[in-house]
Amino acid sequence: MKKKITLFAGMLALATSIYLMAADHNEAQAIMGTGSDIADLYAFQSPANSNYMVLGATVQGLLSPAATANASFDENVMIEFNIDNNGDAVEDLVIQCIFENGQVSMYGPYAPATTGLNSTIDKTATLTQADITSYGANATIGRNGNISLFAGPRDDPFFFDFNQFGAILGGSATSFNNPGDDSFKGTNVLAVVLELPKSMLGSGESINTWVETKRKQ
Amino acid sequence: MLFVATIALGFTSCDDDDSTTPEVPAVYAQEDQMGRPAINTVFVTGMENKNTFNVTIPSQMAAGFAAAFESRLLGLNAGYTTNALGMDAATFSGALVTDVLTANLNGTTTFFDGTNVLTGRTLADDVISVELLLIFGGPDGTANPGLSDDHVDANDKPFLSSFPYMATPW
């Protein structure tokens, strides 16, 4: 009996692993396949100007090229970049992106009135807008002063032999292959990328950042 | 959830076409959260827990999930002692559980470049192999060689040298 239970647990782990589309792609049932499913977060010094930082978030991972033309940002979902610049893992600044009528509107960075799971938008915050780039079109970049903004479909920058990892977790393989096989090759995501002066994010050595998707109630 | 319901109720009572009533700002409620790659995916087990992790604010993640992260780490690698950063199981899982991405404002930003560790994340960083090495590679990175690298080392399209940096879609 115990052997049976162990076997069942192993099968359950395998079944679960099929849904574990990493980095954050499709990782939880409540948001799987919805406009709020985050794929990845990137934060790096601008390759073009070392005084600038680039923040990028991707959502709706694993889009096939055929599905990408019809994919769109959910107009009821905000993509919120959170910035903690004093090391307590609580956001001191937010950058909020919403999508309406073919445009992305980015508010901030600004200090939110309240922190946590529920957000409102301070419409008096710095507003940067850009037309959402269509599939197959050249990237449209919105600018406001020193802030640059892009939203639209991109190749998923993430790479991982996720299928083999799933096989290892499920017990049907014991190691990765060399070379491995990128489970994300040939797939797209919807991306928001922004670039802004580091001085708008903090004055210390570093920041902590994370991205949240929040649905309009 | 109760809080959201109260706000929603508040909306209803304001939505009565009274032009003198100031507009109540819309409330956006959290559904997904992410800092570092693959944290929820790998370290949180069970769909219910994954959903809960996504609506836990970072400052409360350690309290809610540190013990589960440590047992998951030891479940993935029963022989875990320390990793290449010199972190024992409790220290490493404690560092991971607060799911935020640290980004350096004064220099190199990389997940790992051989010298700098967790100072940001560029598009080209092989973040999965870094995490696999820290989970399976042992104190000097040589343990479990079949598990410490997925041997997918780069993206399937070159990145752009100028904004928005991410490659055009397929």
GROMACS .gro file of C-alpha atoms in nm:
model
  387
    1MET     CA    1   0.000   0.000   0.000
    2LYS     CA    2   0.276   0.237   0.092
    3LYS     CA    3   0.444   0.163  -0.238
    4LYS     CA    4   0.125   0.249  -0.419
    5ILE     CA    5   0.096   0.578  -0.237
    6THR     CA    6   0.455   0.664  -0.321
    7LEU     CA    7   0.393   0.581  -0.685
    8PHE     CA    8   0.080   0.793  -0.682
    9ALA     CA    9   0.271   1.080  -0.525
   10GLY     CA   10   0.531   1.046  -0.800
   11MET     CA   11   0.266   1.058  -1.069
   12LEU     CA   12   0.106   1.357  -0.903
   13ALA     CA   13   0.443   1.532  -0.900
   14LEU     CA   14   0.479   1.458  -1.270
   15ALA     CA   15   0.130   1.585  -1.345
   16THR     CA   16   0.200   1.899  -1.146
   17SER     CA   17   0.533   1.953  -1.317
   18ILE     CA   18   0.364   1.968  -1.657
   19TYR     CA   19   0.199   2.289  -1.544
   20LEU     CA   20   0.516   2.436  -1.400
   21MET     CA   21   0.606   2.658  -1.689
   22ALA     CA   22   0.900   2.847  -1.541
   23ALA     CA   23   1.036   3.136  -1.484
   24ASP     CA   24   0.700   3.253  -1.362
   25HIS     CA   25   0.510   3.146  -1.674
   26ASN     CA   26   0.186   2.962  -1.598
   27GLU     CA   27   0.299   2.879  -1.247
   28ALA     CA   28  -0.031   2.894  -1.063
   29GLN     CA   29  -0.377   2.777  -1.155
   30ALA     CA   30  -0.567   3.089  -1.049
   31ILE     CA   31  -0.395   3.302  -1.314
   32MET     CA   32  -0.294   3.045  -1.575
   33GLY     CA   33  -0.385   3.158  -1.925
   34THR     CA   34  -0.512   3.498  -1.808
   35GLY     CA   35  -0.388   3.846  -1.893
   36SER     CA   36  -0.232   3.875  -1.551
   37ASP     CA   37   0.005   3.579  -1.576
   38ILE     CA   38   0.356   3.721  -1.539
   39ALA     CA   39   0.633   3.547  -1.730
   40ASP     CA   40   0.946   3.737  -1.623
   41LEU     CA   41   1.104   4.047  -1.473
   42TYR     CA   42   1.430   4.210  -1.582
   43ALA     CA   43   1.626   4.493  -1.423
   44PHE     CA   44   1.957   4.607  -1.567
   45GLN     CA   45   2.173   4.911  -1.625
   46SER     CA   46   2.104   5.063  -1.964
   47PRO     CA   47   2.356   4.941  -2.223
   48ALA     CA   48   2.324   5.285  -2.382
   49ASN     CA   49   2.379   5.509  -2.076
   50SER     CA   50   2.513   5.395  -1.738
   51ASN     CA   51   2.308   5.663  -1.558
   52TYR     CA   52   1.989   5.488  -1.667
   53MET     CA   53   1.812   5.171  -1.555
   54VAL     CA   54   1.597   4.942  -1.767
   55LEU     CA   55   1.297   4.761  -1.619
   56GLY     CA   56   1.112   4.503  -1.825
   57ALA     CA   57   0.822   4.273  -1.752
   58THR     CA   58   0.671   4.003  -1.973
   59VAL     CA   59   0.324   3.851  -1.948
   60GLN     CA   60   0.114   3.590  -2.131
   61GLY     CA   61   0.408   3.359  -2.206
   62LEU     CA   62   0.429   3.077  -2.459
   63LEU     CA   63   0.246   3.257  -2.740
   64SER     CA   64   0.293   3.083  -3.072
   65PRO     CA   65   0.367   3.314  -3.367
   66ALA     CA   66   0.017   3.242  -3.497
   67ALA     CA   67  -0.140   3.339  -3.163
   68THR     CA   68   0.070   3.653  -3.120
   69ALA     CA   69  -0.110   3.867  -3.379
   70ASN     CA   70  -0.433   3.833  -3.183
   71ALA     CA   71  -0.280   3.860  -2.836
   72SER     CA   72  -0.346   4.179  -2.645
   73PHE     CA   73  -0.286   4.329  -2.306
   74ASP     CA   74  -0.584   4.293  -2.075
   75GLU     CA   75  -0.734   4.639  -2.033
   76ASN     CA   76  -0.842   4.547  -1.681
   77VAL     CA   77  -0.495   4.441  -1.569
   78MET     CA   78  -0.234   4.682  -1.439
   79ILE     CA   79   0.133   4.586  -1.456
   80GLU     CA   80   0.294   4.746  -1.152
   81PHE     CA   81   0.670   4.769  -1.099
   82ASN     CA   82   0.748   4.803  -0.729
   83ILE     CA   83   1.067   4.965  -0.603
   84ASP     CA   84   1.199   4.935  -0.249
   85ASN     CA   85   1.494   5.168  -0.201
   86ASN     CA   86   1.553   5.124   0.174
   87GLY     CA   87   1.579   4.747   0.205
   88ASP     CA   88   1.257   4.655   0.386
   89ALA     CA   89   1.086   4.478   0.092
   90VAL     CA   90   0.801   4.731   0.103
   91GLU     CA   91   0.750   4.947  -0.205
   92ASP     CA   92   0.863   5.307  -0.172
   93LEU     CA   93   0.784   5.381  -0.536
   94VAL     CA   94   0.556   5.230  -0.796
   95ILE     CA   95   0.543   5.248  -1.174
   96GLN     CA   96   0.195   5.157  -1.293
   97CYS     CA   97   0.118   5.060  -1.652
   98ILE     CA   98  -0.235   5.028  -1.789
   99PHE     CA   99  -0.353   4.954  -2.141
  100GLU     CA  100  -0.643   5.125  -2.315
  101ASN     CA  101  -0.740   5.197  -2.675
  102GLY     CA  102  -0.412   5.075  -2.821
  103GLN     CA  103  -0.202   5.282  -2.582
  104VAL     CA  104   0.003   5.205  -2.276
  105SER     CA  105  -0.009   5.467  -2.000
  106MET     CA  106   0.271   5.460  -1.743
  107TYR     CA  107   0.224   5.650  -1.417
  108GLY     CA  108   0.531   5.722  -1.205
  109PRO     CA  109   0.763   5.644  -1.055
  110TYR     CA  110   0.588   5.792  -0.753
  111ALA     CA  111   0.534   5.713  -0.386
  112PRO     CA  112   0.195   5.541  -0.348
  113ALA     CA  113  -0.048   5.657  -0.081
  114THR     CA  114  -0.083   5.297   0.039
  115THR     CA  115   0.129   4.985  -0.016
  116GLY     CA  116   0.032   4.623  -0.052
  117LEU     CA  117  -0.216   4.409  -0.243
  118ASN     CA  118  -0.456   4.681  -0.352
  119SER     CA  119  -0.360   4.984  -0.559
  120THR     CA  120  -0.516   5.295  -0.700
  121ILE     CA  121  -0.362   5.524  -0.960
  122ASP     CA  122  -0.265   5.877  -0.872
  123LYS     CA  123  -0.353   6.044  -1.201
  124THR     CA  124  -0.143   6.346  -1.106
  125ALA     CA  125   0.175   6.133  -1.122
  126THR     CA  126   0.418   6.166  -1.413
  127LEU     CA  127   0.246   6.019  -1.719
  128THR     CA  128   0.434   5.862  -2.010
  129GLN     CA  129   0.242   5.708  -2.298
  130ALA     CA  130   0.319   5.502  -2.606
  131ASP     CA  131   0.118   5.338  -2.880
  132ILE     CA  132   0.119   4.962  -2.827
  133THR     CA  133   0.335   4.815  -3.103
  134SER     CA  134   0.143   4.579  -3.333
  135TYR     CA  135   0.270   4.234  -3.423
  136GLY     CA  136   0.511   4.268  -3.714
  137ALA     CA  137   0.544   4.648  -3.688
  138ASN     CA  138   0.856   4.840  -3.592
  139ALA     CA  139   0.880   4.919  -3.221
  140THR     CA  140   0.697   5.238  -3.125
  141ILE     CA  141   0.871   5.418  -2.841
  142GLY     CA  142   0.696   5.673  -2.622
  143ARG     CA  143   0.899   5.938  -2.443
  144ASN     CA  144   0.841   6.188  -2.167
  145GLY     CA  145   1.156   6.381  -2.077
  146ASN     CA  146   1.414   6.120  -1.979
  147ILE     CA  147   1.168   5.829  -1.970
  148SER     CA  148   1.132   5.583  -2.261
  149LEU     CA  149   0.846   5.335  -2.286
  150PHE     CA  150   0.761   5.036  -2.505
  151ALA     CA  151   0.473   4.787  -2.498
  152GLY     CA  152   0.402   4.507  -2.742
  153PRO     CA  153   0.487   4.153  -2.851
  154ARG     CA  154   0.849   4.036  -2.830
  155ASP     CA  155   1.038   3.710  -2.850
  156ASP     CA  156   1.041   3.558  -2.500
  157PRO     CA  157   1.392   3.638  -2.372
  158PHE     CA  158   1.374   3.345  -2.130
  159PHE     CA  159   1.546   3.013  -2.205
  160PHE     CA  160   1.537   2.685  -2.017
  161ASP     CA  161   1.513   2.314  -2.094
  162PHE     CA  162   1.199   2.307  -1.890
  163ASN     CA  163   1.070   1.982  -2.036
  164GLN     CA  164   1.379   1.794  -1.922
  165PHE     CA  165   1.354   1.955  -1.578
  166GLY     CA  166   0.997   1.828  -1.561
  167ALA     CA  167   1.116   1.480  -1.658
  168ILE     CA  168   1.378   1.490  -1.383
  169LEU     CA  169   1.124   1.602  -1.123
  170GLY     CA  170   0.884   1.337  -1.244
  171GLY     CA  171   1.145   1.064  -1.215
  172SER     CA  172   1.160   0.968  -1.584
  173ALA     CA  173   1.508   1.123  -1.629
  174THR     CA  174   1.806   1.158  -1.400
  175SER     CA  175   1.997   1.440  -1.565
  176PHE     CA  176   1.984   1.721  -1.820
  177ASN     CA  177   2.093   1.660  -2.178
  178ASN     CA  178   2.394   1.826  -2.334
  179PRO     CA  179   2.309   2.019  -2.540
  180GLY     CA  180   1.971   2.094  -2.385
  181ASP     CA  181   1.658   2.195  -2.571
  182ASP     CA  182   1.508   2.539  -2.505
  183SER     CA  183   1.141   2.484  -2.422
  184PHE     CA  184   1.075   2.853  -2.498
  185LYS     CA  185   1.234   2.874  -2.841
  186GLY     CA  186   1.010   3.019  -3.107
  187THR     CA  187   0.759   3.156  -2.855
  188ASN     CA  188   0.657   3.513  -2.781
  189VAL     CA  189   0.538   3.720  -2.487
  190LEU     CA  190   0.377   4.059  -2.439
  191ALA     CA  191   0.637   4.294  -2.295
  192VAL     CA  192   0.653   4.630  -2.124
  193VAL     CA  193   0.999   4.787  -2.121
  194LEU     CA  194   1.092   5.121  -1.973
  195GLU     CA  195   1.416   5.310  -1.930
  196LEU     CA  196   1.467   5.597  -1.690
  197PRO     CA  197   1.737   5.776  -1.490
  198LYS     CA  198   1.855   5.574  -1.190
  199SER     CA  199   1.810   5.888  -0.981
  200MET     CA  200   1.432   5.848  -1.021
  201LEU     CA  201   1.449   5.510  -0.843
  202GLY     CA  202   1.672   5.574  -0.544
  203SER     CA  203   1.992   5.731  -0.419
  204GLY     CA  204   2.150   5.433  -0.242
  205GLU     CA  205   2.366   5.143  -0.362
  206SER     CA  206   2.079   4.931  -0.486
  207ILE     CA  207   1.704   4.880  -0.507
  208ASN     CA  208   1.481   4.578  -0.466
  209THR     CA  209   1.225   4.545  -0.740
  210TRP     CA  210   0.935   4.314  -0.818
  211VAL     CA  211   0.643   4.316  -1.057
  212GLU     CA  212   0.278   4.262  -0.977
  213THR     CA  213  -0.029   4.226  -1.194
  214LYS     CA  214  -0.341   4.376  -1.044
  215ARG     CA  215  -0.694   4.346  -1.178
  216LYS     CA  216  -0.941   4.634  -1.182
  217GLN     CA  217  -1.223   4.560  -0.940
  218MET     CA  218  -1.063   3.974   0.008
  219LEU     CA  219  -1.295   4.129   0.263
  220PHE     CA  220  -1.122   4.459   0.206
  221VAL     CA  221  -1.185   4.436  -0.169
  222ALA     CA  222  -1.548   4.351  -0.109
  223THR     CA  223  -1.588   4.658   0.110
  224ILE     CA  224  -1.435   4.881  -0.154
  225ALA     CA  225  -1.659   4.730  -0.421
  226LEU     CA  226  -1.958   4.802  -0.203
  227GLY     CA  227  -1.831   5.156  -0.168
  228PHE     CA  228  -1.824   5.184  -0.547
  229THR     CA  229  -2.181   5.076  -0.583
  230SER     CA  230  -2.304   5.340  -0.344
  231CYS     CA  231  -2.114   5.612  -0.529
  232ASP     CA  232  -2.230   5.502  -0.871
  233ASP     CA  233  -2.554   5.695  -0.871
  234ASP     CA  234  -2.496   5.949  -1.148
  235ASP     CA  235  -2.459   6.231  -0.900
  236SER     CA  236  -2.243   6.476  -1.093
  237THR     CA  237  -2.126   6.648  -0.775
  238THR     CA  238  -1.978   6.325  -0.636
  239PRO     CA  239  -1.602   6.316  -0.694
  240GLU     CA  240  -1.480   6.022  -0.900
  241VAL     CA  241  -1.372   5.731  -0.682
  242PRO     CA  242  -1.044   5.593  -0.813
  243ALA     CA  243  -1.058   5.233  -0.935
  244VAL     CA  244  -0.901   4.972  -0.711
  245TYR     CA  245  -0.665   4.718  -0.865
  246ALA     CA  246  -0.623   4.394  -0.667
  247GLN     CA  247  -0.316   4.174  -0.693
  248GLU     CA  248  -0.323   3.846  -0.888
  249ASP     CA  249   0.041   3.761  -0.967
  250GLN     CA  250   0.380   3.865  -0.831
  251MET     CA  251   0.739   3.798  -0.927
  252GLY     CA  252   1.089   3.907  -0.833
  253ARG     CA  253   1.349   3.645  -0.924
  254PRO     CA  254   1.296   3.380  -1.190
  255ALA     CA  255   1.145   3.043  -1.101
  256ILE     CA  256   1.104   3.106  -0.729
  257ASN     CA  257   0.732   3.037  -0.703
  258THR     CA  258   0.759   2.780  -0.983
  259VAL     CA  259   1.028   2.570  -0.817
  260PHE     CA  260   1.008   2.639  -0.446
  261VAL     CA  261   0.637   2.661  -0.380
  262THR     CA  262   0.462   2.327  -0.411
  263GLY     CA  263   0.090   2.269  -0.452
  264MET     CA  264  -0.146   2.486  -0.656
  265GLU     CA  265  -0.314   2.632  -0.349
  266ASN     CA  266   0.019   2.744  -0.208
  267LYS     CA  267   0.131   2.887  -0.543
  268ASN     CA  268  -0.184   3.096  -0.561
  269THR     CA  269  -0.132   3.211  -0.203
  270PHE     CA  270   0.233   3.300  -0.267
  271ASN     CA  271   0.125   3.521  -0.559
  272VAL     CA  272  -0.091   3.731  -0.330
  273THR     CA  273   0.155   3.751  -0.041
  274ILE     CA  274   0.343   4.080  -0.014
  275PRO     CA  275   0.723   4.035  -0.017
  276SER     CA  276   0.772   4.159   0.339
  277GLN     CA  277   0.550   3.873   0.463
  278MET     CA  278   0.689   3.593   0.244
  279ALA     CA  279   0.956   3.483   0.490
  280ALA     CA  280   0.706   3.445   0.773
  281GLY     CA  281   0.470   3.242   0.558
  282PHE     CA  282   0.702   3.032   0.347
  283ALA     CA  283   1.060   3.008   0.484
  284ALA     CA  284   1.014   2.663   0.638
  285ALA     CA  285   0.846   2.528   0.322
  286PHE     CA  286   1.127   2.666   0.105
  287GLU     CA  287   1.390   2.492   0.316
  288SER     CA  288   1.212   2.157   0.305
  289ARG     CA  289   1.159   2.194  -0.070
  290LEU     CA  290   1.532   2.267  -0.116
  291LEU     CA  291   1.618   1.952   0.075
  292GLY     CA  292   1.354   1.763  -0.120
  293LEU     CA  293   1.516   1.864  -0.447
  294ASN     CA  294   1.867   1.789  -0.321
  295ALA     CA  295   1.871   1.562  -0.018
  296GLY     CA  296   2.251   1.591  -0.005
  297TYR     CA  297   2.251   1.972   0.017
  298THR     CA  298   2.515   2.101   0.258
  299THR     CA  299   2.618   2.446   0.137
  300ASN     CA  300   2.637   2.605  -0.208
  301ALA     CA  301   2.893   2.808  -0.401
  302LEU     CA  302   2.786   3.118  -0.204
  303GLY     CA  303   2.867   2.937   0.122
  304MET     CA  304   2.502   2.936   0.228
  305ASP     CA  305   2.360   2.646   0.429
  306ALA     CA  306   2.004   2.530   0.360
  307ALA     CA  307   1.838   2.769   0.605
  308THR     CA  308   2.041   3.068   0.485
  309PHE     CA  309   1.988   2.997   0.115
  310SER     CA  310   1.615   2.932   0.143
  311GLY     CA  311   1.587   3.240   0.364
  312ALA     CA  312   1.757   3.448   0.095
  313LEU     CA  313   1.525   3.317  -0.175
  314VAL     CA  314   1.193   3.334   0.004
  315THR     CA  315   1.156   3.712  -0.012
  316ASP     CA  316   1.091   3.719  -0.384
  317VAL     CA  317   1.241   4.050  -0.490
  318LEU     CA  318   1.512   4.119  -0.746
  319THR     CA  319   1.800   4.331  -0.620
  320ALA     CA  320   1.939   4.573  -0.878
  321ASN     CA  321   2.264   4.761  -0.827
  322LEU     CA  322   2.243   5.135  -0.895
  323ASN     CA  323   2.620   5.184  -0.894
  324GLY     CA  324   2.768   4.927  -1.125
  325THR     CA  325   2.732   4.591  -1.293
  326THR     CA  326   2.382   4.450  -1.304
  327THR     CA  327   2.384   4.073  -1.348
  328PHE     CA  328   2.230   3.761  -1.202
  329PHE     CA  329   2.582   3.614  -1.197
  330ASP     CA  330   2.879   3.692  -1.419
  331GLY     CA  331   3.152   3.498  -1.242
  332THR     CA  332   3.224   3.789  -1.006
  333ASN     CA  333   2.903   3.974  -0.922
  334VAL     CA  334   2.608   3.783  -0.777
  335LEU     CA  335   2.242   3.888  -0.779
  336THR     CA  336   2.303   4.254  -0.867
  337GLY     CA  337   2.026   4.259  -1.128
  338ARG     CA  338   1.907   4.054  -1.423
  339THR     CA  339   1.996   4.121  -1.785
  340LEU     CA  340   1.813   3.964  -2.077
  341ALA     CA  341   2.106   3.735  -2.157
  342ASP     CA  342   2.172   3.608  -1.804
  343ASP     CA  343   2.154   3.228  -1.781
  344VAL     CA  344   1.946   3.254  -1.465
  345ILE     CA  345   1.829   2.893  -1.459
  346SER     CA  346   2.179   2.750  -1.471
  347VAL     CA  347   2.281   2.987  -1.189
  348GLU     CA  348   1.991   2.865  -0.977
  349LEU     CA  349   2.055   2.499  -1.062
  350LEU     CA  350   2.421   2.541  -0.969
  351LEU     CA  351   2.327   2.696  -0.634
  352ILE     CA  352   2.071   2.423  -0.563
  353PHE     CA  353   2.262   2.117  -0.684
  354GLY     CA  354   2.627   2.217  -0.729
  355GLY     CA  355   2.745   2.190  -0.369
  356PRO     CA  356   3.009   2.411  -0.205
  357ASP     CA  357   3.243   2.419  -0.506
  358GLY     CA  358   2.991   2.377  -0.789
  359THR     CA  359   3.107   2.028  -0.888
  360ALA     CA  360   2.838   1.814  -0.721
  361ASN     CA  361   2.555   1.660  -0.928
  362PRO     CA  362   2.698   1.764  -1.265
  363GLY     CA  363   2.395   1.619  -1.446
  364LEU     CA  364   2.161   1.851  -1.257
  365SER     CA  365   2.358   2.173  -1.211
  366ASP     CA  366   2.327   2.300  -1.572
  367ASP     CA  367   2.046   2.259  -1.825
  368HIS     CA  368   2.290   2.327  -2.112
  369VAL     CA  369   2.067   2.590  -2.269
  370ASP     CA  370   2.302   2.883  -2.240
  371ALA     CA  371   2.149   3.158  -2.451
  372ASN     CA  372   1.829   3.292  -2.601
  373ASP     CA  373   1.702   3.172  -2.939
  374LYS     CA  374   1.724   3.525  -3.089
  375PRO     CA  375   1.989   3.794  -3.045
  376PHE     CA  376   1.888   4.091  -2.831
  377LEU     CA  377   1.889   4.448  -2.963
  378SER     CA  378   2.161   4.695  -2.873
  379SER     CA  379   1.912   4.979  -2.832
  380PHE     CA  380   1.578   5.029  -2.658
  381PRO     CA  381   1.359   4.824  -2.612
  382TYR     CA  382   1.644   4.565  -2.618
  383MET     CA  383   1.415   4.259  -2.634
  384ALA     CA  384   1.417   4.084  -2.972
  385THR     CA  385   1.132   4.118  -3.220
  386PRO     CA  386   0.868   3.843  -3.199
  387TRP     CA  387   0.873   3.524  -3.403
   0.00000   0.00000   0.00000
